[in-house]
Amino acid sequence: MKRNYPFDPLLKHHIITALVLAVWIFIFLYFTEPLDVNELNDTDKLIYLPGYGIIGGICYIVFLSFQHVLYKKKDKRWTILNEIIFLLTFTLISISIARFYYLYVIVPNEPNPYQLGFMLKSIFLPAVATILPIIIIARFAFGKYLEKRLDDQKVEIKGEGNYEGLRLQLNEITSIQSSDNYVEVNYLTGNDLKKTLIRNKLSVIDDEFPELLRTHRSFLINPFHFHQWKTSNGKHALILNHDIEVPISKTYLKTIKASINSTTN
């Protein structure tokens, strides 16, 4: 099983990373003066060198769409391999665009511009070795920060045994069904629907989590996952996401409809 890597989908954090990246690229070029940068006067440096930083920052933001594709392809899981693929692809494309920027903006009329191989060895690879760790650290730190925040928001469905229990986000719970001396918890992991048996009583869970709604003496549901109502042969039910059908007893029908309508309107 591939291990999950800290992942942060929040755009504002990636914008911060892109801005730091752009500034760091400019600082690196301004003070190290690779190749013929030292031949530029201070004004030209302030005109041309920020362009490399802008390229890096914009490429990073644009490549977030590629990151989103990888994320969805893995059922909203992010692995070390995904992170490596993203960083390598981003780096290669950024270097290619930076090369075009050098040829057509920095030295557009130069008859003998530096060859790509020489630029890779003298500027691009040293820059990547200096700049890439900043991106890696920023992405890892933001991912860990978000993981901690989400973990702090998790609820725990406790069991009667010492080691029984389930810790997860409230909106990952879809429904809970009574099953003899156990409760069967239906919950989501990414896009996958899973079930776990916990030794406990449904009435105890009902008292602990008022956010969940009682539809039947044997069922609790999370209204967040409500999809539609269903009536068949005079019997009432509701459909949750992932086609989970839950019966509604007459005792709870009026209350459940009022609660669902208030949360969905």
XYZ file of N, CA and C in Angstrom:
795
model
N 0.841 -1.198 0.000
C 0.000 0.000 0.000
C 0.880 1.253 0.000
N 0.561 2.187 -0.889
C 1.343 3.411 -0.972
C 0.993 4.337 0.187
N 2.033 4.857 0.800
C 1.818 5.724 1.963
C 1.358 7.104 1.526
N 0.364 7.640 2.244
C -0.125 8.981 1.950
C 0.929 10.015 2.332
N 1.002 11.066 1.503
C 1.942 12.161 1.725
C 1.121 13.393 2.118
N 1.617 14.217 3.048
C 0.851 15.410 3.447
C 0.449 16.243 2.241
N -0.820 16.593 2.177
C -1.354 17.280 1.003
C -2.270 18.411 1.435
N -2.131 19.552 0.781
C -2.953 20.714 1.102
C -3.632 21.208 -0.171
N -4.963 21.079 -0.276
C -5.673 21.548 -1.470
C -6.048 23.024 -1.426
N -5.734 23.731 -0.336
C -6.161 25.119 -0.186
C -5.358 26.047 -1.107
N -6.057 26.762 -1.979
C -5.407 27.619 -2.972
C -4.585 28.720 -2.322
N -5.086 29.301 -1.226
C -4.373 30.427 -0.613
C -2.977 30.019 -0.135
N -2.839 28.796 0.335
C -1.518 28.331 0.771
C -0.586 28.145 -0.423
N -1.137 27.694 -1.549
C -0.304 27.513 -2.744
C 0.086 28.868 -3.342
N -0.789 29.852 -3.212
C -0.439 31.202 -3.681
C 0.726 31.750 -2.850
N 0.697 31.508 -1.551
C 1.812 31.924 -0.689
C 3.102 31.241 -1.132
N 3.021 29.925 -1.406
C 4.191 29.171 -1.877
C 4.715 29.753 -3.181
N 3.794 30.101 -4.109
C 4.201 30.661 -5.406
C 4.887 32.008 -5.234
N 4.385 32.838 -4.331
C 4.999 34.147 -4.092
C 6.401 34.007 -3.480
N 6.515 33.093 -2.513
C 7.831 32.838 -1.911
C 8.797 32.318 -2.968
N 8.314 31.440 -3.826
C 9.132 30.885 -4.896
C 9.621 31.992 -5.828
N 8.719 32.874 -6.253
C 9.088 33.952 -7.171
C 10.147 34.867 -6.557
N 9.956 35.244 -5.294
C 10.912 36.127 -4.613
C 12.260 35.434 -4.441
N 12.219 34.141 -4.076
C 13.463 33.409 -3.843
C 14.266 33.247 -5.133
N 13.600 33.022 -6.262
C 14.301 32.912 -7.547
C 14.995 34.229 -7.880
N 14.275 35.324 -7.674
C 14.874 36.638 -7.945
C 16.094 36.877 -7.061
N 15.952 36.592 -5.774
C 17.067 36.796 -4.835
C 18.269 35.934 -5.227
N 17.995 34.668 -5.591
C 19.076 33.762 -5.990
C 19.847 34.313 -7.185
N 19.120 34.765 -8.215
C 19.780 35.271 -9.424
C 20.474 36.608 -9.174
N 19.849 37.449 -8.367
C 20.404 38.781 -8.132
C 21.739 38.722 -7.391
N 21.841 37.835 -6.427
C 23.041 37.808 -5.598
C 24.106 36.810 -6.078
N 23.705 35.752 -6.787
C 24.711 34.799 -7.276
C 25.268 35.229 -8.627
N 24.482 36.019 -9.390
C 24.907 36.539 -10.688
C 25.507 35.461 -11.586
N 24.739 34.438 -11.935
C 25.266 33.387 -12.816
C 25.436 33.898 -14.248
N 26.324 33.266 -14.975
C 26.589 33.578 -16.381
C 26.837 35.078 -16.572
N 26.029 35.724 -17.458
C 26.299 37.128 -17.763
C 25.402 38.095 -16.991
N 24.799 37.635 -15.910
C 23.962 38.524 -15.110
C 24.793 39.669 -14.532
N 26.061 39.385 -14.220
C 26.915 40.428 -13.639
C 27.207 41.548 -14.638
N 26.899 41.306 -15.925
C 27.101 42.343 -16.932
C 25.925 43.316 -17.001
N 24.828 42.956 -16.367
C 23.662 43.836 -16.352
C 23.842 44.907 -15.280
N 23.387 46.113 -15.582
C 23.409 47.139 -14.538
C 22.242 46.912 -13.579
N 22.194 47.672 -12.504
C 21.177 47.456 -11.475
C 19.760 47.616 -12.023
N 19.585 48.574 -12.924
C 18.252 48.803 -13.499
C 17.809 47.613 -14.332
N 18.722 47.103 -15.177
C 18.390 45.944 -16.011
C 18.112 44.707 -15.162
N 18.852 44.553 -14.073
C 18.605 43.421 -13.184
C 17.178 43.471 -12.631
N 16.761 44.668 -12.240
C 15.421 44.821 -11.675
C 14.335 44.671 -12.746
N 14.713 44.855 -14.004
C 13.754 44.695 -15.099
C 13.631 43.238 -15.523
N 14.776 42.558 -15.702
C 14.771 41.230 -16.313
C 14.720 40.073 -15.310
N 15.434 40.195 -14.196
C 15.502 39.060 -13.276
C 14.158 38.700 -12.630
N 13.305 39.685 -12.307
C 11.994 39.293 -11.768
C 11.197 38.414 -12.719
N 11.506 38.512 -14.027
C 10.793 37.677 -15.001
C 10.956 36.190 -14.724
N 12.169 35.795 -14.311
C 12.398 34.387 -13.981
C 11.553 33.981 -12.768
N 11.485 34.886 -11.782
C 10.674 34.589 -10.613
C 9.201 34.484 -10.958
N 8.734 35.394 -11.830
C 7.329 35.360 -12.255
C 7.023 34.066 -12.998
N 7.959 33.637 -13.842
C 7.778 32.371 -14.564
C 7.602 31.224 -13.575
N 8.488 31.171 -12.562
C 8.396 30.098 -11.576
C 7.084 30.131 -10.812
N 6.678 31.344 -10.370
C 5.439 31.462 -9.601
C 4.209 31.118 -10.411
N 4.144 31.638 -11.648
C 2.975 31.366 -12.497
C 2.914 29.891 -12.879
N 4.065 29.308 -13.216
C 4.087 27.882 -13.553
C 3.566 27.040 -12.390
N 3.949 27.424 -11.182
C 3.499 26.672 -10.008
C 1.983 26.736 -9.869
N 1.413 27.941 -10.011
C -0.039 28.100 -9.890
C -0.756 27.343 -11.009
N -0.264 27.479 -12.243
C -0.895 26.798 -13.379
C -0.855 25.286 -13.189
N 0.249 24.796 -12.633
C 0.397 23.353 -12.476
C -0.463 22.778 -11.352
N -1.152 23.628 -10.609
C -2.073 23.115 -9.607
C -3.229 22.352 -10.252
N -3.556 22.693 -11.508
C -4.598 21.940 -12.217
C -4.120 20.512 -12.494
N -2.831 20.371 -12.805
C -2.254 19.031 -12.992
C -2.257 18.269 -11.675
N -1.957 18.990 -10.597
C -2.006 18.379 -9.273
C -3.420 17.875 -8.966
N -4.419 18.669 -9.327
C -5.820 18.300 -9.082
C -6.180 17.031 -9.848
N -5.683 16.918 -11.077
C -5.948 15.710 -11.881
C -5.340 14.481 -11.205
N -4.101 14.595 -10.750
C -3.453 13.481 -10.055
C -4.215 13.111 -8.787
N -4.670 14.121 -8.074
C -5.392 13.924 -6.812
C -6.698 13.168 -7.039
N -7.459 13.571 -8.059
C -8.734 12.904 -8.355
C -8.504 11.491 -8.887
N -7.440 11.328 -9.656
C -7.145 10.016 -10.234
C -6.860 8.986 -9.149
N -6.305 9.420 -8.034
C -5.981 8.538 -6.912
C -7.057 8.569 -5.831
N -8.312 8.899 -6.248
C -9.441 8.924 -5.304
C -9.168 9.829 -4.113
N -8.644 11.020 -4.415
C -8.366 12.034 -3.398
C -7.386 11.539 -2.342
N -6.393 10.816 -2.835
C -5.255 10.435 -1.991
C -3.985 10.967 -2.637
N -3.046 11.372 -1.819
C -1.805 11.943 -2.347
C -0.642 11.140 -1.798
N 0.156 10.586 -2.704
C 1.266 9.733 -2.296
C 2.601 10.413 -2.585
N 3.655 9.820 -2.080
C 5.011 10.327 -2.354
C 5.277 10.322 -3.852
N 4.796 9.274 -4.544
C 4.989 9.190 -5.999
C 4.286 10.351 -6.692
N 3.061 10.688 -6.273
C 2.354 11.839 -6.842
C 3.159 13.121 -6.656
N 3.718 13.284 -5.458
C 4.496 14.488 -5.156
C 5.723 14.571 -6.064
N 6.406 13.448 -6.263
C 7.597 13.426 -7.123
C 7.225 13.744 -8.566
N 6.137 13.134 -9.061
C 5.688 13.376 -10.437
C 5.357 14.859 -10.623
N 4.626 15.420 -9.662
C 4.252 16.836 -9.756
C 5.490 17.733 -9.787
N 6.422 17.515 -8.859
C 7.600 18.382 -8.759
C 8.506 18.252 -9.984
N 8.695 17.034 -10.472
C 9.550 16.834 -11.656
C 8.941 17.492 -12.889
N 7.637 17.289 -13.082
C 6.969 17.871 -14.244
C 7.003 19.388 -14.178
N 6.699 19.927 -13.012
C 6.738 21.377 -12.808
C 8.135 21.926 -13.088
N 9.160 21.233 -12.598
C 10.541 21.693 -12.778
C 10.936 21.695 -14.249
N 10.627 20.624 -14.970
C 10.999 20.520 -16.389
C 10.314 21.591 -17.228
N 9.017 21.796 -16.992
C 8.289 22.812 -17.766
C 8.803 24.211 -17.433
N 9.071 24.459 -16.168
C 9.571 25.779 -15.762
C 10.933 26.077 -16.390
N 11.811 25.074 -16.423
C 13.127 25.254 -17.041
C 12.969 25.546 -18.534
N 12.057 24.839 -19.194
C 11.836 25.053 -20.632
C 11.362 26.475 -20.906
N 10.412 26.962 -20.113
C 9.901 28.323 -20.315
C 10.973 29.352 -19.977
N 11.761 29.089 -18.928
C 12.847 30.002 -18.566
C 13.882 30.080 -19.690
N 14.098 28.968 -20.359
C 15.039 28.951 -21.492
C 14.520 29.842 -22.622
N 13.230 29.747 -22.923
C 12.646 30.601 -23.962
C 12.707 32.079 -23.554
N 12.511 32.329 -22.285
C 12.582 33.704 -21.778
C 13.988 34.262 -21.985
N 14.984 33.438 -21.741
C 16.372 33.856 -21.940
C 16.635 34.157 -23.420
N 16.190 33.253 -24.306
C 16.483 33.393 -25.736
C 15.740 34.560 -26.375
N 14.477 34.773 -26.007
C 13.644 35.730 -26.742
C 13.363 37.031 -25.996
N 13.799 37.113 -24.730
C 13.610 38.357 -23.980
C 14.957 38.913 -23.512
N 15.777 38.073 -22.893
C 17.058 38.545 -22.358
C 18.059 38.814 -23.469
N 18.227 37.851 -24.404
C 19.217 38.015 -25.488
C 18.567 37.754 -26.848
N 17.550 38.504 -27.227
C 16.830 38.204 -28.475
C 17.666 38.350 -29.736
N 18.660 39.195 -29.720
C 19.475 39.421 -30.926
C 20.902 38.906 -30.776
N 21.136 38.104 -29.743
C 22.482 37.582 -29.502
C 22.761 36.446 -30.491
N 23.835 36.563 -31.324
C 24.123 35.508 -32.316
C 24.621 34.208 -31.692
N 25.241 34.303 -30.506
C 25.783 33.108 -29.867
C 25.304 32.988 -28.422
N 24.020 32.683 -28.233
C 23.515 32.545 -26.855
C 24.081 31.286 -26.209
N 24.038 31.233 -24.911
C 24.512 30.049 -24.216
C 23.679 28.832 -24.628
N 24.370 27.699 -24.810
C 23.677 26.467 -25.170
C 22.886 25.930 -23.971
N 21.852 25.155 -24.275
C 20.984 24.629 -23.220
C 21.778 23.796 -22.220
N 22.671 22.945 -22.728
C 23.457 22.094 -21.831
C 24.298 22.904 -20.860
N 24.897 23.969 -21.363
C 25.726 24.813 -20.522
C 24.880 25.537 -19.474
N 23.681 26.003 -19.900
C 22.793 26.694 -18.961
C 22.271 25.738 -17.889
N 21.990 24.508 -18.291
C 21.543 23.517 -17.310
C 22.602 23.323 -16.236
N 23.855 23.179 -16.689
C 24.944 22.903 -15.760
C 25.285 24.115 -14.906
N 25.235 25.303 -15.508
C 25.738 26.490 -14.823
C 24.679 27.272 -14.054
N 23.410 27.166 -14.466
C 22.397 27.978 -13.784
C 21.155 27.195 -13.371
N 20.557 26.428 -14.297
C 19.271 25.806 -13.990
C 19.367 24.752 -12.893
N 20.314 23.823 -13.025
C 20.420 22.766 -12.016
C 20.860 23.313 -10.652
N 21.848 24.231 -10.603
C 22.166 24.830 -9.290
C 20.972 25.587 -8.696
N 20.207 26.260 -9.572
C 19.033 26.988 -9.077
C 17.991 26.024 -8.529
N 17.766 24.919 -9.252
C 16.800 23.910 -8.800
C 17.239 23.327 -7.459
N 18.541 23.045 -7.333
C 19.061 22.469 -6.088
C 18.874 23.419 -4.908
N 18.833 24.708 -5.186
C 18.657 25.707 -4.130
C 17.191 26.018 -3.872
N 16.395 26.058 -4.950
C 15.010 26.521 -4.865
C 14.027 25.389 -4.553
N 14.255 24.215 -5.148
C 13.297 23.115 -4.981
C 13.074 22.730 -3.514
N 14.131 22.680 -2.686
C 13.884 22.365 -1.271
C 12.910 23.329 -0.591
N 12.913 24.614 -1.027
C 11.977 25.586 -0.458
C 10.543 25.156 -0.758
N 10.300 24.728 -2.008
C 8.958 24.288 -2.410
C 8.562 23.042 -1.633
N 9.498 22.083 -1.535
C 9.212 20.832 -0.842
C 8.851 21.099 0.622
N 9.645 21.939 1.271
C 9.402 22.251 2.691
C 8.065 22.967 2.864
N 7.782 23.936 1.982
C 6.528 24.695 2.091
C 5.321 23.786 1.889
N 5.381 22.932 0.873
C 4.250 22.044 0.590
C 4.055 21.036 1.729
N 5.146 20.510 2.234
C 5.064 19.535 3.333
C 4.509 20.201 4.593
N 5.004 21.412 4.886
C 4.568 22.112 6.098
C 3.089 22.465 6.036
N 2.630 22.981 4.899
C 1.217 23.320 4.759
C 0.346 22.068 4.825
N 0.838 20.965 4.219
C 0.091 19.707 4.269
C -0.046 19.190 5.689
N 1.037 19.237 6.451
C 1.014 18.792 7.850
C 0.104 19.679 8.695
N 0.167 20.985 8.416
C -0.673 21.929 9.153
C -2.153 21.621 8.931
N -2.518 21.368 7.665
C -3.914 21.057 7.367
C -4.326 19.726 7.986
N -3.427 18.730 7.938
C -3.715 17.427 8.544
C -4.016 17.583 10.035
N -3.220 18.402 10.710
C -3.430 18.603 12.149
C -4.764 19.288 12.422
N -5.082 20.298 11.611
C -6.361 20.981 11.779
C -7.534 20.021 11.581
N -7.445 19.184 10.542
C -8.516 18.229 10.277
C -8.602 17.185 11.383
N -7.436 16.771 11.891
C -7.431 15.778 12.965
C -8.067 16.346 14.230
N -7.833 17.625 14.491
C -8.429 18.261 15.668
C -9.945 18.344 15.563
N -10.455 18.311 14.317
C -11.887 18.408 14.094
C -12.580 17.043 14.087
N -11.811 15.977 14.204
C -12.393 14.642 14.131
C -13.190 14.308 15.393
N -14.205 13.474 15.193
C -14.990 12.968 16.312
C -14.645 11.493 16.491
N -14.938 10.980 17.663
C -14.635 9.575 17.945
C -15.902 8.837 18.353
N -16.196 7.782 17.607
C -17.289 6.884 17.974
C -16.665 5.771 18.810
N -16.943 5.798 20.089
C -16.282 4.886 21.007
C -17.037 3.561 21.114
N -16.260 2.517 21.374
C -16.833 1.207 21.633
C -16.707 0.860 23.105
N -17.345 -0.228 23.503
C -17.297 -0.626 24.908
C -15.965 -1.283 25.266
N -15.280 -1.817 24.263
C -13.978 -2.432 24.508
C -12.883 -1.384 24.624
N -11.747 -1.779 25.194
C -10.639 -0.843 25.411
C -10.053 -0.311 24.112
N -10.040 -1.151 23.076
C -9.381 -0.770 21.834
C -10.371 -0.572 20.690
N -11.652 -0.517 21.016
C -12.649 -0.303 19.985
C -12.903 1.182 19.810
N -13.230 1.561 18.606
C -13.561 2.951 18.346
C -13.180 3.334 16.932
N -13.716 4.451 16.502
C -13.467 4.939 15.144
C -13.360 6.457 15.211
N -12.257 6.989 14.706
C -12.018 8.431 14.734
C -12.027 8.957 13.302
N -12.909 9.913 13.008
C -13.040 10.416 11.656
C -13.790 11.747 11.657
N -13.781 12.417 10.496
C -14.530 13.655 10.350
C -16.029 13.358 10.422
N -16.788 14.262 11.037
C -18.226 14.031 11.184
C -18.897 13.821 9.833
N -18.525 14.610 8.834
C -19.174 14.490 7.528
C -18.664 13.312 6.709
N -17.726 12.550 7.260
C -17.352 11.283 6.621
C -18.334 10.177 7.005
N -19.090 10.392 8.078
C -20.109 9.421 8.489
C -21.330 9.591 7.595
N -21.823 8.497 7.021
C -23.036 8.563 6.206
C -24.245 8.079 7.005
N -24.120 6.928 7.651
C -25.220 6.397 8.453
C -24.680 5.397 9.469
N -25.496 5.133 10.481
C -25.137 4.148 11.508
C -26.358 3.279 11.755
N -26.136 1.970 11.732
C -27.236 1.014 11.889
C -26.991 0.113 13.088
N -28.048 -0.127 13.842
C -27.947 -1.043 14.977
C -27.856 -2.474 14.462
N -26.964 -3.263 15.056
C -26.779 -4.653 14.640
C -26.477 -5.494 15.879
N -27.555 -6.067 16.478
C -27.449 -6.840 17.728
C -26.785 -5.977 18.811
N -25.639 -6.431 19.340
C -24.945 -5.676 20.386
C -23.919 -4.691 19.806
N -23.989 -4.489 18.504
C -23.026 -3.631 17.825
C -23.757 -2.532 17.051
N -23.000 -1.552 16.607
C -23.494 -0.596 15.624
C -22.594 -0.711 14.394
N -23.207 -0.629 13.232
C -22.471 -0.692 11.973
C -22.345 0.726 11.435
N -21.140 1.232 11.426
C -20.889 2.605 10.982
C -20.511 2.592 9.506
N -21.291 3.303 8.689
C -20.967 3.489 7.274
C -20.283 4.840 7.125
N -19.115 4.861 6.528
C -18.366 6.104 6.418
C -17.535 6.109 5.144
N -17.068 7.294 4.790
C -16.305 7.470 3.559
C -14.823 7.640 3.849
N -14.026 6.993 3.023
C -12.585 7.238 2.995
C -12.256 7.618 1.561
N -12.057 8.924 1.325
C -11.966 9.381 -0.057
C -13.330 9.210 -0.707
N -13.365 8.459 -1.811
C -14.635 8.160 -2.476
C -15.134 6.758 -2.149
N -14.423 6.047 -1.294
C -14.777 4.673 -0.964
C -15.686 4.627 0.257
N -16.763 3.839 0.156
C -17.671 3.642 1.274
C -17.225 2.417 2.061
N -17.052 2.593 3.372
C -16.578 1.500 4.210
C -17.533 1.276 5.375
N -17.413 0.089 5.994
C -18.244 -0.257 7.141
C -17.372 -0.782 8.272
N -17.708 -0.405 9.485
C -16.989 -0.892 10.660
C -17.994 -1.213 11.760
N -17.832 -2.388 12.374
C -18.672 -2.775 13.502
C -18.014 -2.341 14.806
N -18.797 -1.691 15.654
C -18.301 -1.239 16.952
C -19.288 -1.701 18.017
N -18.786 -2.253 19.093
C -19.663 -2.728 20.162
C -20.170 -1.536 20.973
N -21.405 -1.167 20.706
C -22.020 -0.041 21.393
C -23.512 -0.045 21.076
N -24.266 0.845 21.708
C -25.704 0.931 21.478
C -26.004 2.172 20.650
N -26.989 2.040 19.769
C -27.354 3.159 18.911
C -27.850 4.344 19.735
N -28.527 4.069 20.840
C -29.036 5.149 21.689
C -27.896 5.980 22.278
N -26.771 5.319 22.591
C -25.603 6.026 23.123
C -25.021 6.946 22.058
N -24.907 6.440 20.829
C -24.380 7.240 19.718
C -25.315 8.420 19.453
N -26.616 8.166 19.512
C -27.615 9.207 19.276
C -27.463 10.345 20.279
N -27.224 10.004 21.532
C -27.067 11.022 22.573
C -25.767 11.811 22.402
N -24.712 11.128 21.941
C -23.403 11.780 21.817
C -23.308 12.706 20.609
N -24.068 12.402 19.547
C -23.949 13.160 18.304
C -25.309 13.684 17.849
N -25.724 14.832 18.373
C -27.016 15.409 17.987
C -27.062 15.838 16.519
N -25.892 15.927 15.869
C -25.871 16.284 14.448
C -26.450 15.168 13.579
N -26.419 13.922 14.087
C -26.986 12.793 13.361
C -28.478 12.693 13.669
N -29.265 12.275 12.688
C -30.721 12.248 12.826
C -31.236 10.816 12.917
N -32.159 10.594 13.824
C -32.783 9.279 13.994
C -33.926 9.156 12.990
N -33.872 8.152 12.142
C -34.940 7.917 11.165
C -35.772 6.685 11.510
N -35.214 5.861 12.373
C -35.801 4.549 12.667
C -35.160 4.069 13.961
N -35.803 3.152 14.635
C -35.201 2.678 15.889
C -33.844 2.032 15.667
N -33.548 1.658 14.408
C -32.273 0.988 14.113
C -31.328 1.821 13.264
N -31.692 3.093 12.968
C -30.874 3.873 12.041
C -30.659 5.312 12.511
N -29.433 5.776 12.306
C -29.085 7.188 12.379
C -28.499 7.582 11.034
N -28.773 8.797 10.589
C -28.188 9.249 9.318
C -27.539 10.610 9.503
N -26.605 10.897 8.606
C -25.983 12.222 8.553
C -26.689 13.011 7.453
N -27.436 14.072 7.803
C -28.193 14.818 6.786
C -27.314 15.445 5.709
N -26.014 15.567 5.994
C -25.083 16.108 5.001
C -25.095 15.276 3.724
N -25.397 13.973 3.842
C -25.346 13.069 2.688
C -26.724 12.790 2.104
N -27.745 13.545 2.523
C -29.090 13.330 1.985
C -29.114 13.564 0.475
N -29.809 12.660 -0.241
C -29.916 12.774 -1.698
C -31.370 12.967 -2.138
N -32.275 12.074 -1.714
C -33.671 12.215 -2.114
C -34.585 11.379 -1.225
N -35.889 11.694 -1.315
C -36.907 10.942 -0.587
C -37.379 9.764 -1.439
N -37.934 8.762 -0.764
C -38.482 7.618 -1.480
C -39.708 7.093 -0.737
N -40.773 6.839 -1.507
C -41.984 6.249 -0.935
C -42.390 5.072 -1.803
N -42.619 3.923 -1.179
C -43.005 2.724 -1.911
C -43.982 1.915 -1.065
N -45.174 1.676 -1.644
C -46.217 0.904 -0.948
C -46.535 1.472 0.437
N -46.559 2.787 0.516
C -46.893 3.448 1.769
C -45.762 3.512 2.772
N -44.609 2.946 2.434
C -43.451 2.977 3.331
C -42.500 4.088 2.903
N -42.003 4.786 3.880
C -41.131 5.929 3.607
C -39.656 5.563 3.834
N -38.809 6.175 3.004
C -37.362 5.970 3.130
C -36.662 7.189 2.548
N -35.396 7.255 2.753
C -34.599 8.298 2.091
C -33.347 7.663 1.513
N -32.828 8.325 0.486
C -31.616 7.840 -0.190
C -30.476 8.796 0.137
N -29.402 8.229 0.633
C -28.195 9.009 0.887
C -27.248 8.873 -0.295
N -26.219 9.672 -0.311
C -25.186 9.512 -1.341
C -24.637 8.091 -1.305
N -24.140 7.642 -2.446
C -23.652 6.278 -2.636
C -24.802 5.268 -2.588
N -26.031 5.766 -2.897
C -27.216 4.909 -3.018
C -27.522 4.116 -1.750
N -27.277 4.722 -0.612
C -27.624 4.081 0.660
C -29.090 4.386 0.966
N -29.905 3.340 1.076
C -31.329 3.519 1.377
C -31.571 3.247 2.860
N -32.241 4.197 3.502
C -32.503 4.099 4.938
C -34.002 4.248 5.178
N -34.614 3.324 5.919
C -36.050 3.428 6.185
C -36.372 4.553 7.175
N -37.595 5.094 7.052
C -38.075 6.110 7.988
C -39.358 5.580 8.624
N -39.368 5.450 9.916
C -40.579 4.994 10.607
C -41.529 6.174 10.804
N -42.810 5.884 10.972
C -43.812 6.941 11.126
C -43.522 7.809 12.349
N -42.906 7.224 13.361
C -42.591 7.974 14.581
C -41.680 9.158 14.301
N -40.750 8.995 13.352
C -39.747 10.027 13.088
C -39.991 10.787 11.785
N -41.050 10.408 11.039
C -41.236 10.959 9.696
C -41.350 12.484 9.688
N -42.221 13.033 10.521
C -42.432 14.475 10.529
C -41.174 15.218 10.954
N -40.520 14.711 11.990
C -39.306 15.362 12.493
C -38.178 15.300 11.492
N -37.997 14.144 10.861
C -36.888 13.970 9.929
C -37.076 14.841 8.690
N -38.321 14.967 8.221
C -38.570 15.807 7.040
C -38.309 17.270 7.367
N -38.732 17.706 8.538
C -38.494 19.094 8.929
C -37.001 19.363 9.073
N -36.277 18.434 9.653
C -34.817 18.605 9.854
C -34.077 18.622 8.520
N -34.430 17.697 7.621
C -33.758 17.622 6.320
C -34.050 18.879 5.511
N -35.321 19.304 5.513
C -35.689 20.496 4.722
C -34.996 21.745 5.243
N -34.795 21.832 6.550
C -34.145 23.015 7.132
C -32.649 23.057 6.823
N -32.046 21.874 6.665
C -30.590 21.831 6.398
C -30.285 21.909 4.924
N -31.245 21.613 4.053
C -30.979 21.625 2.603
C -31.505 22.876 1.917
N -32.329 23.660 2.620
C -32.868 24.897 2.023
C -32.012 26.091 2.400
